[in-house]
mmCIF file of C-alpha atoms in Angstrom:
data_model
loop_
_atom_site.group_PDB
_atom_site.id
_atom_site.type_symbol
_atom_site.label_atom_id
_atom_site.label_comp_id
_atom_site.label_asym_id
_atom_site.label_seq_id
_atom_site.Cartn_x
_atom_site.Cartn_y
_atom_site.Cartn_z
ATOM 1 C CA UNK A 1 0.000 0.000 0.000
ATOM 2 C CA UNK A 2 1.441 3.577 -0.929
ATOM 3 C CA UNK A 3 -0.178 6.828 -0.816
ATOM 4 C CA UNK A 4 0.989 9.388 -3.372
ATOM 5 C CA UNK A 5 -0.162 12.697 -3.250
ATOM 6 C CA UNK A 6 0.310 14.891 -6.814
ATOM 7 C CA UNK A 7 -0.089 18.389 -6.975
ATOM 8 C CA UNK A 8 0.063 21.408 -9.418
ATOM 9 C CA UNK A 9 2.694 23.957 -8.626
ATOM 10 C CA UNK A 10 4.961 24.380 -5.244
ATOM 11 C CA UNK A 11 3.941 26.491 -2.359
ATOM 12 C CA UNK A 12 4.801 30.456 -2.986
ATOM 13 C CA UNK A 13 4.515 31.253 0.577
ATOM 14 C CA UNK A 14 7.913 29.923 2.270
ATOM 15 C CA UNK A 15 6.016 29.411 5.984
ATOM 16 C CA UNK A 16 3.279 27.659 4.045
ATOM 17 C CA UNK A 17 5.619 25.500 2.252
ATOM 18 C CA UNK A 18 7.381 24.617 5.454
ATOM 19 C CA UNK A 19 4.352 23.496 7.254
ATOM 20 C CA UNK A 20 3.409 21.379 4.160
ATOM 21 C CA UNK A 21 6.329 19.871 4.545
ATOM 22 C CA UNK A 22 5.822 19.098 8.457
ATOM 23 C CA UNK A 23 3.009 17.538 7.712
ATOM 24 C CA UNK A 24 3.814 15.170 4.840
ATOM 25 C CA UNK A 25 6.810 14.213 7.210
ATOM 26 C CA UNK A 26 4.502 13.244 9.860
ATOM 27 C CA UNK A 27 2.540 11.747 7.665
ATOM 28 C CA UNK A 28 5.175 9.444 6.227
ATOM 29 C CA UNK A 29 6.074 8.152 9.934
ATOM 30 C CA UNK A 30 2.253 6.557 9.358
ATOM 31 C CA UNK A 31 1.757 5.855 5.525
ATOM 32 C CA UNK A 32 4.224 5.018 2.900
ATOM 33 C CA UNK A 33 4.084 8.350 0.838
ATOM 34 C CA UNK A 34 5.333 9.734 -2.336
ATOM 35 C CA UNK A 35 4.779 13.354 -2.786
ATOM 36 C CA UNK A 36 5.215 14.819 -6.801
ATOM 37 C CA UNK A 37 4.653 18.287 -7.698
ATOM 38 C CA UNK A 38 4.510 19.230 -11.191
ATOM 39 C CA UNK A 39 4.571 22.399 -13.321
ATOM 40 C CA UNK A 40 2.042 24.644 -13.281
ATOM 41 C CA UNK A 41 0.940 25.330 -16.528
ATOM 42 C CA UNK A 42 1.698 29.203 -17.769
ATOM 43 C CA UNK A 43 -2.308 30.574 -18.459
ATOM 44 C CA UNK A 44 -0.835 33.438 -20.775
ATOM 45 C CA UNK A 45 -2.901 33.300 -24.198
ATOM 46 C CA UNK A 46 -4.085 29.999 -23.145
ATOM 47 C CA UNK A 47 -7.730 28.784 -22.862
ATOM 48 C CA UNK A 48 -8.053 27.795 -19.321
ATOM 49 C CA UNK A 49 -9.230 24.287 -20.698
ATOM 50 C CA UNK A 50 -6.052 23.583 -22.192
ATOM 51 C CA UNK A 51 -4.714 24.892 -19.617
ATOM 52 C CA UNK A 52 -5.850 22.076 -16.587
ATOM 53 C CA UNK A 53 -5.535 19.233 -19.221
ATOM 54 C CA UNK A 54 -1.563 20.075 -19.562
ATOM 55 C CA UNK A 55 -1.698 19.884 -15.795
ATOM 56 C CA UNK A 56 -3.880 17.505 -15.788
ATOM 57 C CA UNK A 57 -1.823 15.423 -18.184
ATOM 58 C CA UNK A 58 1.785 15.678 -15.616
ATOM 59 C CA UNK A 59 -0.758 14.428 -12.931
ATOM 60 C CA UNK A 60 -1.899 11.435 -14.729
ATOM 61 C CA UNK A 61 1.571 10.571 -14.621
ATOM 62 C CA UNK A 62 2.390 10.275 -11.536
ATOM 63 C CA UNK A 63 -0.266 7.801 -10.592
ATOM 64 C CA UNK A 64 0.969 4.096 -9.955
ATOM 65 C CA UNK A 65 -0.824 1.605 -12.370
ATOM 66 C CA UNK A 66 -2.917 0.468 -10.441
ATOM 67 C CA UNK A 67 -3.534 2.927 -7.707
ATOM 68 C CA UNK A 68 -7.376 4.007 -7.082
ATOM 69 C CA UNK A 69 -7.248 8.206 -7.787
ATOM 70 C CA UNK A 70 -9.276 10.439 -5.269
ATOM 71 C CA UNK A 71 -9.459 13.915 -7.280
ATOM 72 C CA UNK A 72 -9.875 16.610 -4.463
ATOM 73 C CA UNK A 73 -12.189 19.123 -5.362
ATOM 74 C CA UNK A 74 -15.243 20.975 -4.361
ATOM 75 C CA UNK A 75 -18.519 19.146 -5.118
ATOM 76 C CA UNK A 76 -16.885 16.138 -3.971
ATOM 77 C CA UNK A 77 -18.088 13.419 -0.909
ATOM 78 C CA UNK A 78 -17.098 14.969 2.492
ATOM 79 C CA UNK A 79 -15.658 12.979 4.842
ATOM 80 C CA UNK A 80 -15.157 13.313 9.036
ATOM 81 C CA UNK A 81 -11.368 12.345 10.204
ATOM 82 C CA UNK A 82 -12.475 9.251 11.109
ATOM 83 C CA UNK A 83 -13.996 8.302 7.617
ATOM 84 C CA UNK A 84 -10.879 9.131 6.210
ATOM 85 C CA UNK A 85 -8.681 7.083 8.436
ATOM 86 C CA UNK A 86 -11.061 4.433 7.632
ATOM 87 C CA UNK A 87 -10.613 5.024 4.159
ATOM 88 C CA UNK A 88 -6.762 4.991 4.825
ATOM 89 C CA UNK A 89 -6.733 1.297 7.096
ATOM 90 C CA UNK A 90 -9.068 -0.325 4.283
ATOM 91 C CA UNK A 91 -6.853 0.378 1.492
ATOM 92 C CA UNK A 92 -3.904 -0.577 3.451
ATOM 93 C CA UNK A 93 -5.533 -3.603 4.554
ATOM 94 C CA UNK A 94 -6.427 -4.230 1.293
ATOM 95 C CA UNK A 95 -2.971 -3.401 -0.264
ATOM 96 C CA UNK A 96 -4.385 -0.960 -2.408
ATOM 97 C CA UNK A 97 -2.413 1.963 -3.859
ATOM 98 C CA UNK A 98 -4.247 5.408 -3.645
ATOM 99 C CA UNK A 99 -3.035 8.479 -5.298
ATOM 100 C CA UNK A 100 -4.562 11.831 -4.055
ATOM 101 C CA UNK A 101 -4.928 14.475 -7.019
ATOM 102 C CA UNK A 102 -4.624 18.246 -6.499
ATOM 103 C CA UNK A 103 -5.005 20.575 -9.614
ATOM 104 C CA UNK A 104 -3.762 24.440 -10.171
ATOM 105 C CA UNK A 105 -5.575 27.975 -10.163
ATOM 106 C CA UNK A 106 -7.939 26.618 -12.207
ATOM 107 C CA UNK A 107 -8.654 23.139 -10.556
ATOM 108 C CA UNK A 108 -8.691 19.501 -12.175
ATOM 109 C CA UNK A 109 -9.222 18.852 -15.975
ATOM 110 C CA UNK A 110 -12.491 17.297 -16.471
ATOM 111 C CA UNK A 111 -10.551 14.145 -17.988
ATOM 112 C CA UNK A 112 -9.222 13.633 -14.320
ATOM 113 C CA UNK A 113 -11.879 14.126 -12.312
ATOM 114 C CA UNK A 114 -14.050 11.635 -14.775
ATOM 115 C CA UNK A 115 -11.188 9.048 -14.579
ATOM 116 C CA UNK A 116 -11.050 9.238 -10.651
ATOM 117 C CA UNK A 117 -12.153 6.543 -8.441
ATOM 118 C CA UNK A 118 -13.340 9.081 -5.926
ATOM 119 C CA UNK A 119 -14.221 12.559 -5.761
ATOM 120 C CA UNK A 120 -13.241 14.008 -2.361
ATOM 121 C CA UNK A 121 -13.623 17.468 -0.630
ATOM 122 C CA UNK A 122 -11.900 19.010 1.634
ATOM 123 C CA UNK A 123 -14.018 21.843 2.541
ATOM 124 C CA UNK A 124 -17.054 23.516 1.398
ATOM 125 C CA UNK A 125 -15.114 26.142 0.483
ATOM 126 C CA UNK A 126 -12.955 26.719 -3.095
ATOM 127 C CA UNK A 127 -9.069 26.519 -1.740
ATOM 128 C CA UNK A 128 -6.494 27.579 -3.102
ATOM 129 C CA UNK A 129 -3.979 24.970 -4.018
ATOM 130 C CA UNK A 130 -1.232 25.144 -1.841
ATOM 131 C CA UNK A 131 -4.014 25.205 1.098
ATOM 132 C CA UNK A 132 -5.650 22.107 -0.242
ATOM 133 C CA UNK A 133 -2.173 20.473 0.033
ATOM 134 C CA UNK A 134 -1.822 21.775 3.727
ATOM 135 C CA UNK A 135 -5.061 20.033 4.743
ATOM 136 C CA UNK A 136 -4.574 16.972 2.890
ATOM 137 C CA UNK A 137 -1.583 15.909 4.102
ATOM 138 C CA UNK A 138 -2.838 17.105 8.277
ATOM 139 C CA UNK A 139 -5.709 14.918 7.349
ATOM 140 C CA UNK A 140 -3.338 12.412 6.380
ATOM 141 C CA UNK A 141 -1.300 12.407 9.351
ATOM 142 C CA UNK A 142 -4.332 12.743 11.813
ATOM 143 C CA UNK A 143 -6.016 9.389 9.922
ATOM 144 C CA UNK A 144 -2.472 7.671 11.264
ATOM 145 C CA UNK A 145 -3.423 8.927 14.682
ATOM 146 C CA UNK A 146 -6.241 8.092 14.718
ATOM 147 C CA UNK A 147 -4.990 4.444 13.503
ATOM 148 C CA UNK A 148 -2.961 3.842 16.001
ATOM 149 C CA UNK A 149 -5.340 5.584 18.564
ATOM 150 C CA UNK A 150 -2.652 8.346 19.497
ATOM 151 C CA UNK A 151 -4.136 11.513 21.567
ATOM 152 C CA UNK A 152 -3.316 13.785 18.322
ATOM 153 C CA UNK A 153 -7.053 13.391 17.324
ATOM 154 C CA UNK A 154 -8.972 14.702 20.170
#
């Protein structure tokens, strides 16, 4: 079982960036993770459809063959902490692969959302990317927690 999250673009904001990376290291104390960021796509001149299927596209590619895709966006099912970490135990139990999907500015192309196994939301709200990551990967870590049964999720 591996967990690999894929987003569009690096965090801008260097103390955002650095708590990303807090969390995905916590995280990976729990899960197996692989973490791949790919290039934002420049939106100058093009149409913003072409401009999530490029993205979309370097996503796609980081995906393990047979890995189950959850494409986080709004719209999606909304899980408690608990769902997730049930989520999380099943497909390790099950030795499943699942590869979280984060898209750009713009969001996911249509192509990956349609292609995922789940749709998943992590907040009501639209986020911007780099704050989707952040509360991924916490979610992430907090499912191990809760796992385990460790006084993190209170």
């Amino acid at each position: 079982m591996r967990l690999v999250v894929a987003v569009v673009g690096k965090a801008r904001n260097a103390a955002l960036g650095e708590a990303i990376r807090d969390y995905e290291t916590r995280a990976a104390r729990y899960w197996p993770l692989d973490v791949h960021e790919v290039r934002e796509e420049r939106a100058t001149g093009i149409p913003v459809d072409k401009v999530k299927e490029r993205e979309g596209l370097r996503l796609s590619e980081k995906v393990p063959e047979r890995a189950q895709t959850v494409a986080c966006e709004i719209g999606g099912k909304s899980l408690s902490s608990e769902q997730f970490a049930e989520l999380l135990q099943t497909a390790r139990e099950q030795d499943r692969d699942l590869a979280f999907l984060i898209g750009g500015a713009f969001g996911l192309a249509s192509s990956v959302t349609k292609d995922s196994t789940m749709k998943l939301s992590l907040a009501p709200w639209t986020l911007p990317h780099e704050i989707a990551r952040l509360v991924l990967v916490e979610q992430i870590y907090r499912a191990g927690t809760i796992v385990r049964g460790e006084p993190y999720h209170k």
